[in-house]
CSV table of C-alpha atoms in Angstrom, one decimal:
chain,number,residue,atom,x,y,z
A,1,MET,CA,-14.3,-65.7,33.7
A,2,SER,CA,-16.2,-65.3,31.3
A,3,ASP,CA,-16.4,-63.7,28.5
A,4,TRP,CA,-19.2,-61.8,29.1
A,5,ILE,CA,-18.4,-60.9,32.9
A,6,LEU,CA,-14.8,-59.3,31.2
A,7,TYR,CA,-16.4,-57.9,28.5
A,8,VAL,CA,-18.8,-55.5,31.0
A,9,ILE,CA,-15.9,-54.8,32.8
A,10,LEU,CA,-13.7,-53.3,30.3
A,11,ALA,CA,-16.2,-51.8,28.7
A,12,GLY,CA,-17.6,-49.7,31.5
A,13,GLY,CA,-13.6,-49.0,31.9
A,14,VAL,CA,-13.5,-47.5,28.3
A,15,ALA,CA,-16.7,-46.0,28.9
A,16,PHE,CA,-15.8,-43.9,32.2
A,17,ALA,CA,-12.7,-42.8,30.8
A,18,VAL,CA,-14.2,-41.7,27.6
A,19,SER,CA,-16.6,-39.4,29.2
A,20,SER,CA,-14.2,-38.4,31.5
A,21,TRP,CA,-11.7,-37.6,28.8
A,22,TRP,CA,-14.0,-36.3,25.8
A,23,GLY,CA,-14.6,-32.4,25.3
A,24,VAL,CA,-10.6,-31.7,25.8
A,25,ARG,CA,-9.7,-34.6,23.5
A,26,ARG,CA,-12.7,-33.3,21.1
A,27,LEU,CA,-11.4,-29.7,21.3
A,28,ARG,CA,-7.4,-30.6,19.8
A,29,ALA,CA,-8.4,-33.0,17.9
A,30,ARG,CA,-10.7,-30.9,15.4
A,31,HIS,CA,-7.3,-28.4,16.0
A,32,VAL,CA,-5.1,-31.0,14.7
A,33,ARG,CA,-6.6,-31.6,12.3
A,34,SER,CA,-7.6,-28.3,10.6
A,35,ALA,CA,-4.0,-27.3,10.5
A,36,VAL,CA,-3.5,-28.7,6.7
A,37,ARG,CA,-7.0,-28.8,5.3
A,38,GLU,CA,-7.9,-26.8,3.0
A,39,ASP,CA,-10.9,-24.5,2.8
A,40,THR,CA,-14.8,-26.6,1.8
A,41,HIS,CA,-16.6,-24.7,-1.3
A,42,LYS,CA,-20.0,-25.2,-2.4
A,43,PRO,CA,-20.6,-27.0,-5.4
A,44,GLU,CA,-22.1,-25.8,-8.7
A,45,PRO,CA,-25.3,-23.8,-7.6
A,46,GLY,CA,-28.8,-25.3,-9.2
A,47,HIS,CA,-29.6,-29.6,-10.0
A,48,GLN,CA,-28.1,-31.7,-9.5
A,49,LYS,CA,-28.6,-35.5,-10.6
A,50,VAL,CA,-28.7,-37.6,-6.9
A,51,ALA,CA,-27.2,-41.1,-7.1
A,52,VAL,CA,-27.4,-43.9,-4.3
A,53,ILE,CA,-25.4,-46.4,-3.7
A,54,LEU,CA,-28.0,-48.5,-0.6
A,55,ASN,CA,-27.0,-51.3,1.8
A,56,PRO,CA,-30.8,-52.6,2.0
A,57,VAL,CA,-29.6,-54.9,4.7
A,58,LYS,CA,-28.2,-51.9,7.4
A,59,ASN,CA,-31.1,-50.3,10.4
A,60,LYS,CA,-32.9,-46.9,8.8
A,61,SER,CA,-31.8,-47.9,5.2
A,62,LEU,CA,-35.5,-47.2,4.6
A,63,GLU,CA,-36.2,-44.1,6.4
A,64,ALA,CA,-32.3,-43.2,4.8
A,65,ARG,CA,-33.8,-44.0,0.8
A,66,GLN,CA,-37.6,-42.1,1.6
A,67,ALA,CA,-36.0,-39.1,3.2
A,68,ILE,CA,-33.0,-38.5,0.6
A,69,ILE,CA,-36.3,-38.5,-1.9
A,70,ASP,CA,-38.4,-36.2,-0.3
A,71,ALA,CA,-34.9,-34.4,0.0
A,72,CYS,CA,-34.6,-34.0,-4.3
A,73,ASP,CA,-38.0,-33.6,-4.4
A,74,LEU,CA,-38.6,-30.5,-2.0
A,75,ALA,CA,-35.2,-28.7,-4.1
A,76,GLY,CA,-37.6,-29.7,-7.3
A,77,TRP,CA,-35.0,-31.9,-8.6
A,78,ASP,CA,-35.1,-35.1,-10.4
A,79,SER,CA,-36.3,-38.3,-8.1
A,80,PRO,CA,-32.7,-39.9,-6.6
A,81,LYS,CA,-31.5,-43.1,-8.5
A,82,PHE,CA,-30.7,-46.0,-6.0
A,83,PHE,CA,-28.9,-49.0,-6.4
A,84,GLU,CA,-28.7,-51.4,-3.8
A,85,THR,CA,-24.9,-53.4,-3.6
A,86,THR,CA,-25.6,-56.8,-2.7
A,87,VAL,CA,-23.9,-59.7,-1.2
A,88,GLU,CA,-22.0,-60.9,-4.1
A,89,ASP,CA,-21.2,-57.2,-5.4
A,90,PRO,CA,-20.7,-54.1,-2.0
A,91,GLY,CA,-20.8,-51.6,-4.9
A,92,TYR,CA,-18.2,-51.6,-7.7
A,93,GLY,CA,-21.1,-52.1,-9.9
A,94,GLN,CA,-23.8,-49.9,-9.1
A,95,SER,CA,-20.9,-47.0,-8.5
A,96,ARG,CA,-20.1,-47.8,-12.2
A,97,GLN,CA,-23.7,-47.5,-12.9
A,98,ALA,CA,-24.0,-44.1,-10.3
A,99,LEU,CA,-21.7,-42.9,-12.9
A,100,GLU,CA,-22.8,-44.1,-16.6
A,101,TYR,CA,-26.2,-42.4,-14.9
A,102,GLY,CA,-24.1,-38.8,-14.9
A,103,ALA,CA,-24.5,-38.4,-11.2
A,104,ASP,CA,-23.1,-35.3,-10.1
A,105,VAL,CA,-23.1,-36.2,-5.9
A,106,VAL,CA,-23.2,-40.2,-5.0
A,107,LEU,CA,-24.5,-40.9,-1.7
A,108,ALA,CA,-22.7,-43.9,0.4
A,109,CYS,CA,-25.5,-45.0,2.3
A,110,GLY,CA,-24.5,-48.0,4.8
A,111,GLY,CA,-21.7,-48.9,6.8
A,112,ASP,CA,-17.9,-48.4,6.0
A,113,GLY,CA,-17.4,-50.7,3.5
A,114,THR,CA,-19.9,-49.8,1.3
A,115,VAL,CA,-18.2,-46.2,1.6
A,116,ARG,CA,-15.2,-47.4,0.7
A,117,VAL,CA,-16.0,-49.5,-2.3
A,118,VAL,CA,-17.6,-46.3,-3.5
A,119,ALA,CA,-15.3,-44.1,-3.1
A,120,GLU,CA,-12.5,-46.8,-5.0
A,121,SER,CA,-15.3,-46.5,-7.9
A,122,LEU,CA,-15.2,-42.4,-7.3
A,123,ALA,CA,-11.5,-41.3,-6.7
A,124,HIS,CA,-9.4,-39.8,-9.8
A,125,LYS,CA,-13.1,-39.4,-11.3
A,126,GLY,CA,-14.3,-35.5,-9.7
A,127,VAL,CA,-17.6,-36.3,-8.9
A,128,ALA,CA,-18.0,-36.1,-5.2
A,129,MET,CA,-19.4,-38.4,-2.6
A,130,GLY,CA,-22.0,-38.0,-0.3
A,131,LEU,CA,-22.0,-40.0,3.1
A,132,ILE,CA,-25.0,-41.6,4.9
A,133,PRO,CA,-23.5,-43.3,7.9
A,134,LEU,CA,-25.0,-46.6,8.6
A,135,GLY,CA,-22.9,-48.9,9.4
A,136,THR,CA,-21.4,-49.8,13.0
A,137,GLY,CA,-17.9,-47.2,13.3
A,138,ASN,CA,-18.6,-44.9,10.2
A,139,LEU,CA,-15.1,-44.2,10.6
A,140,LEU,CA,-14.4,-41.9,7.1
A,141,ALA,CA,-17.8,-39.4,8.8
A,142,ARG,CA,-16.8,-38.9,11.7
A,143,ASN,CA,-13.3,-37.9,9.9
A,144,VAL,CA,-14.5,-35.2,8.0
A,145,ASP,CA,-17.1,-34.0,11.4
A,146,LEU,CA,-20.5,-35.4,10.5
A,147,ASP,CA,-22.6,-35.9,13.3
A,148,VAL,CA,-23.4,-40.0,13.1
A,149,ASN,CA,-26.1,-40.3,14.6
A,150,ASP,CA,-28.4,-37.4,12.7
A,151,ILE,CA,-29.4,-39.0,10.2
A,152,ALA,CA,-31.6,-36.5,8.5
A,153,ASP,CA,-28.2,-33.6,9.2
A,154,CYS,CA,-25.9,-36.1,6.8
A,155,ILE,CA,-28.5,-36.3,4.4
A,156,GLN,CA,-28.7,-32.3,4.2
A,157,ILE,CA,-25.1,-32.4,3.7
A,158,ALA,CA,-24.9,-34.7,1.6
A,159,LEU,CA,-27.1,-32.6,-0.9
A,160,PHE,CA,-26.6,-29.7,-0.2
A,161,GLY,CA,-23.9,-28.7,2.1
A,162,HIS,CA,-20.3,-28.1,2.0
A,163,GLN,CA,-17.4,-30.6,0.0
A,164,ARG,CA,-13.3,-30.7,-0.2
A,165,PHE,CA,-10.6,-32.8,-1.4
A,166,ILE,CA,-9.0,-35.6,1.2
A,167,ASP,CA,-6.1,-38.1,0.4
A,168,THR,CA,-7.8,-41.7,0.2
A,169,ALA,CA,-4.8,-44.6,0.0
A,170,SER,CA,-4.1,-48.5,-1.2
A,171,MET,CA,-3.1,-51.5,-0.3
A,172,ALA,CA,-2.2,-54.1,-2.5
A,173,ILE,CA,-2.2,-57.6,-0.7
A,174,ASP,CA,-0.4,-60.8,-2.3
A,175,ASN,CA,-0.3,-64.0,-0.3
A,176,GLY,CA,2.8,-65.8,-1.4
A,177,ILE,CA,1.4,-68.4,-0.3
A,178,THR,CA,-1.4,-69.3,-2.2
A,179,GLY,CA,-0.3,-67.4,-5.5
A,180,GLU,CA,-3.4,-64.4,-4.0
A,181,SER,CA,-3.8,-60.7,-5.0
A,182,SER,CA,-5.5,-57.4,-5.1
A,183,THR,CA,-5.1,-53.7,-4.6
A,184,HIS,CA,-7.8,-51.6,-2.8
A,185,THR,CA,-8.0,-48.8,-1.5
A,186,PHE,CA,-9.2,-47.7,2.3
A,187,LEU,CA,-10.0,-44.2,3.8
A,188,VAL,CA,-9.1,-44.0,7.6
A,189,ILE,CA,-7.6,-47.0,9.0
A,190,ALA,CA,-6.1,-50.6,7.1
A,191,GLY,CA,-3.8,-53.2,9.3
A,192,MET,CA,-2.1,-56.2,9.5
A,193,GLY,CA,-1.2,-58.7,12.5
A,194,LEU,CA,-3.3,-58.2,15.5
A,195,ASP,CA,-6.1,-55.9,14.7
A,196,ALA,CA,-7.2,-57.8,11.8
A,197,GLU,CA,-7.5,-60.6,13.6
A,198,VAL,CA,-10.2,-59.2,16.7
A,199,LEU,CA,-12.1,-57.7,13.7
A,200,GLY,CA,-11.6,-61.0,11.7
A,201,ASP,CA,-13.1,-62.7,15.0
A,202,THR,CA,-15.8,-60.1,16.4
A,203,LYS,CA,-18.7,-61.8,16.8
A,204,GLU,CA,-22.0,-60.5,14.6
A,205,ASP,CA,-24.7,-61.4,17.2
A,206,LEU,CA,-22.3,-59.3,19.7
A,207,LYS,CA,-21.9,-56.1,17.1
A,208,LYS,CA,-25.1,-56.2,16.2
A,209,SER,CA,-26.1,-55.6,20.1
A,210,VAL,CA,-23.3,-53.0,21.1
A,211,GLY,CA,-22.0,-51.9,18.1
A,212,TRP,CA,-18.4,-51.3,18.2
A,213,LEU,CA,-18.1,-52.0,21.2
A,214,ALA,CA,-17.4,-55.5,20.6
A,215,TYR,CA,-14.2,-55.6,19.5
A,216,THR,CA,-13.2,-54.6,22.8
A,217,GLU,CA,-14.2,-58.5,23.7
A,218,ALA,CA,-12.6,-59.6,20.4
A,219,GLY,CA,-9.6,-57.6,21.5
A,220,VAL,CA,-9.4,-59.8,25.2
A,221,ARG,CA,-9.6,-63.2,23.4
A,222,HIS,CA,-6.7,-62.4,20.2
A,223,LEU,CA,-4.1,-60.1,23.2
A,224,PRO,CA,-1.9,-63.2,24.1
A,225,GLY,CA,0.2,-64.5,21.2
A,226,ARG,CA,3.6,-64.5,20.1
A,227,ARG,CA,5.1,-61.5,17.5
A,228,LYS,CA,6.3,-62.2,13.6
A,229,ARG,CA,9.2,-60.8,12.6
A,230,VAL,CA,8.9,-58.9,9.6
A,231,THR,CA,11.1,-56.4,7.0
A,232,ILE,CA,9.6,-52.8,6.8
A,233,THR,CA,10.5,-50.0,3.7
A,234,MET,CA,9.0,-46.8,3.5
A,235,ASP,CA,9.8,-44.8,0.8
A,236,ASP,CA,12.7,-45.3,-0.2
A,237,GLN,CA,14.9,-45.7,3.0
A,238,PRO,CA,16.9,-49.1,3.9
A,239,GLU,CA,14.6,-52.6,4.8
A,240,GLN,CA,14.4,-52.9,8.2
A,241,ALA,CA,13.7,-55.6,9.7
A,242,ARG,CA,11.5,-56.2,13.2
A,243,LYS,CA,9.5,-58.4,15.6
A,244,ILE,CA,5.5,-57.6,15.3
A,245,ARG,CA,1.7,-58.3,16.9
A,246,SER,CA,0.3,-55.6,14.4
A,247,VAL,CA,1.2,-52.3,11.7
A,248,LEU,CA,-1.1,-49.4,10.9
A,249,PHE,CA,-1.8,-47.2,8.2
A,250,ALA,CA,-3.7,-44.4,8.9
A,251,ASN,CA,-4.9,-41.9,6.6
A,252,CYS,CA,-7.1,-40.4,9.4
A,253,GLY,CA,-6.7,-41.2,12.9
A,254,LEU,CA,-9.7,-40.7,14.5
A,255,ILE,CA,-11.9,-43.9,15.5
A,256,PRO,CA,-15.0,-44.7,17.3
A,257,GLY,CA,-15.3,-43.6,21.0
A,258,GLY,CA,-13.6,-40.0,20.8
A,259,ILE,CA,-10.8,-41.2,21.0
A,260,ASP,CA,-7.9,-39.7,18.9
A,261,PHE,CA,-5.9,-42.6,17.5
A,262,ILE,CA,-3.6,-41.1,15.6
A,263,PRO,CA,-3.5,-36.8,16.6
A,264,GLU,CA,-0.7,-35.9,13.6
A,265,ALA,CA,-3.2,-38.0,11.8
A,266,MET,CA,-4.4,-35.5,8.3
A,267,ILE,CA,-6.8,-36.8,5.7
A,268,ASP,CA,-6.0,-34.8,2.9
A,269,ASP,CA,-2.0,-34.3,4.2
A,270,GLY,CA,-0.6,-36.3,1.0
A,271,MET,CA,1.3,-38.6,3.6
A,272,LEU,CA,-0.4,-41.7,5.9
A,273,ASP,CA,0.7,-41.7,9.6
A,274,ILE,CA,2.8,-45.7,10.6
A,275,VAL,CA,2.2,-47.0,13.9
A,276,VAL,CA,4.1,-50.0,14.4
A,277,MET,CA,3.2,-52.3,17.9
A,278,SER,CA,5.3,-55.1,19.0
A,279,PRO,CA,4.5,-55.4,22.8
A,280,ARG,CA,5.8,-58.8,24.4
A,281,SER,CA,3.0,-58.8,27.4
A,282,ALA,CA,-0.1,-57.5,28.8
A,283,LEU,CA,2.2,-54.7,30.3
A,284,GLY,CA,2.8,-53.6,26.7
A,285,TRP,CA,-0.4,-53.1,26.3
A,286,ILE,CA,-1.2,-51.9,29.1
A,287,ALA,CA,1.0,-48.6,28.2
A,288,MET,CA,-0.1,-48.6,24.5
A,289,TYR,CA,-3.4,-48.2,25.5
A,290,ALA,CA,-3.2,-45.3,28.2
A,291,LYS,CA,-0.5,-43.5,25.3
A,292,ILE,CA,-3.6,-43.7,23.2
A,293,LEU,CA,-6.8,-42.3,25.6
A,294,PHE,CA,-4.3,-39.6,27.4
A,295,LYS,CA,-2.1,-38.6,24.4
A,296,HIS,CA,1.3,-39.0,26.4
A,297,LYS,CA,3.8,-37.3,24.8
A,298,ARG,CA,6.1,-40.2,26.1
A,299,ASN,CA,8.1,-42.5,24.0
A,300,LEU,CA,7.5,-46.3,24.2
A,301,PRO,CA,9.1,-48.8,22.6
A,302,VAL,CA,7.2,-51.1,22.2
A,303,MET,CA,4.8,-48.2,19.9
A,304,ASN,CA,7.0,-46.6,17.0
A,305,PHE,CA,5.2,-43.8,14.9
A,306,TYR,CA,6.5,-43.1,11.4
A,307,ARG,CA,5.2,-41.0,8.1
A,308,SER,CA,5.8,-41.6,4.7
A,309,GLY,CA,4.6,-41.7,1.7
A,310,LYS,CA,4.7,-46.0,0.7
A,311,VAL,CA,5.1,-48.9,2.6
A,312,THR,CA,6.5,-51.8,1.7
A,313,ILE,CA,6.0,-55.0,4.7
A,314,ARG,CA,7.3,-58.4,4.1
A,315,SER,CA,6.7,-61.7,6.0
A,316,GLN,CA,7.7,-65.3,6.0
A,317,GLU,CA,4.2,-66.4,7.1
A,318,PRO,CA,1.4,-65.6,6.0
A,319,MET,CA,-0.5,-62.4,9.0
A,320,ALA,CA,-3.7,-61.4,8.1
A,321,THR,CA,-5.0,-57.4,7.0
A,322,GLN,CA,-7.8,-55.5,7.4
A,323,LEU,CA,-9.3,-52.2,5.2
A,324,ASP,CA,-11.2,-50.0,7.5
A,325,GLY,CA,-12.4,-52.5,9.4
A,326,ASP,CA,-13.6,-55.5,6.8
A,327,PRO,CA,-10.8,-58.8,6.6
A,328,ALA,CA,-9.2,-58.1,3.7
A,329,GLY,CA,-7.8,-61.6,3.7
A,330,GLU,CA,-4.2,-63.0,4.4
A,331,ALA,CA,-0.7,-61.7,2.9
A,332,THR,CA,2.9,-62.3,3.3
A,333,GLU,CA,3.3,-59.1,1.6
A,334,VAL,CA,1.8,-55.3,1.1
A,335,THR,CA,2.3,-52.4,-0.1
A,336,VAL,CA,0.3,-49.1,0.8
A,337,GLN,CA,0.3,-46.0,-0.9
A,338,VAL,CA,-1.3,-42.4,-0.7
A,339,GLN,CA,-2.8,-41.2,-2.9
A,340,PRO,CA,-3.2,-37.8,-2.7
A,341,GLY,CA,-6.6,-35.1,-2.5
A,342,SER,CA,-8.3,-37.6,-4.7
A,343,LEU,CA,-11.8,-37.7,-3.5
A,344,LEU,CA,-14.3,-34.8,-3.1
A,345,VAL,CA,-16.7,-35.5,-0.1
A,346,ARG,CA,-19.1,-33.7,0.9
A,347,VAL,CA,-18.9,-32.2,4.2
A,348,PRO,CA,-20.2,-29.3,6.6
A,349,LYS,CA,-18.8,-26.0,6.7
A,350,ALA,CA,-15.4,-25.7,7.4
A,351,GLN,CA,-16.0,-24.4,11.6
A,352,THR,CA,-13.4,-21.1,12.1
A,353,LEU,CA,-11.4,-22.1,16.2
């Protein structure tokens, strides 16, 4: 069976399940995530200096640029200052320029990569970040209840909406074979193992044509494979040895398709939700898929959930890593740690449930 035929079959099944269960899951997800979060508050009234970190290659980037200019002009503010990302610099230098400009709010106008880089630069600075979602996943935007299909509304919220502090997380990535190391911020879900392999091998042409569903095709190709030996240390607990296919580190849990992957993961609780997956066969993957999709409470021996402020994974052989959907290279050791209340984000006004 060709990849395309298999993809169509799987996508059809996913679409049917999502459409059938979306309403109930959405209400439940809102209820769980609202249990901890702080009340939103309005920024100080009056004139704001607006900076925009814009990925110019994204669809609707020109439309978003003009809409932001028009909104600031209508408010009687100075024209926003635009800083475009490049292949060489995905937003680090541009974010520094925005801070030097004295921006009151910095709009991350692009995909998850742009949002993550801007957030890394703004964390602990107290400067608000607005989200203009132009990417495929738009993960953080979904988790703060923005309508990712309504760019005009997202612009209004980024400029004039409420705001709140959320957690970020850092991942230190070390490769003992090559000697390479780096540390980066993520906002939603990072991972080590199969999930990172899938993200790194997703076909770009398919991604452009069908969006996040392209990950399904890559996922099917990577399901066969062996488990790898790792050690896991959480906070000050004793080290444990495991055989795993993938480990996920979640700051929050809503992913594309309306799937609340980890309902207990809350964006301002000061904790990471860690998922260790160790299936040996296709049956194990099916059981995990069913548990996530239909929110079964029954525990699975191939899928374990933990909560921790800090976790370290060590492997004898390099394993792929990812940060909010972006491949981050191979590692023999990763250390992931939550940064509580470190980022100020513009969001819709909190809803009373």
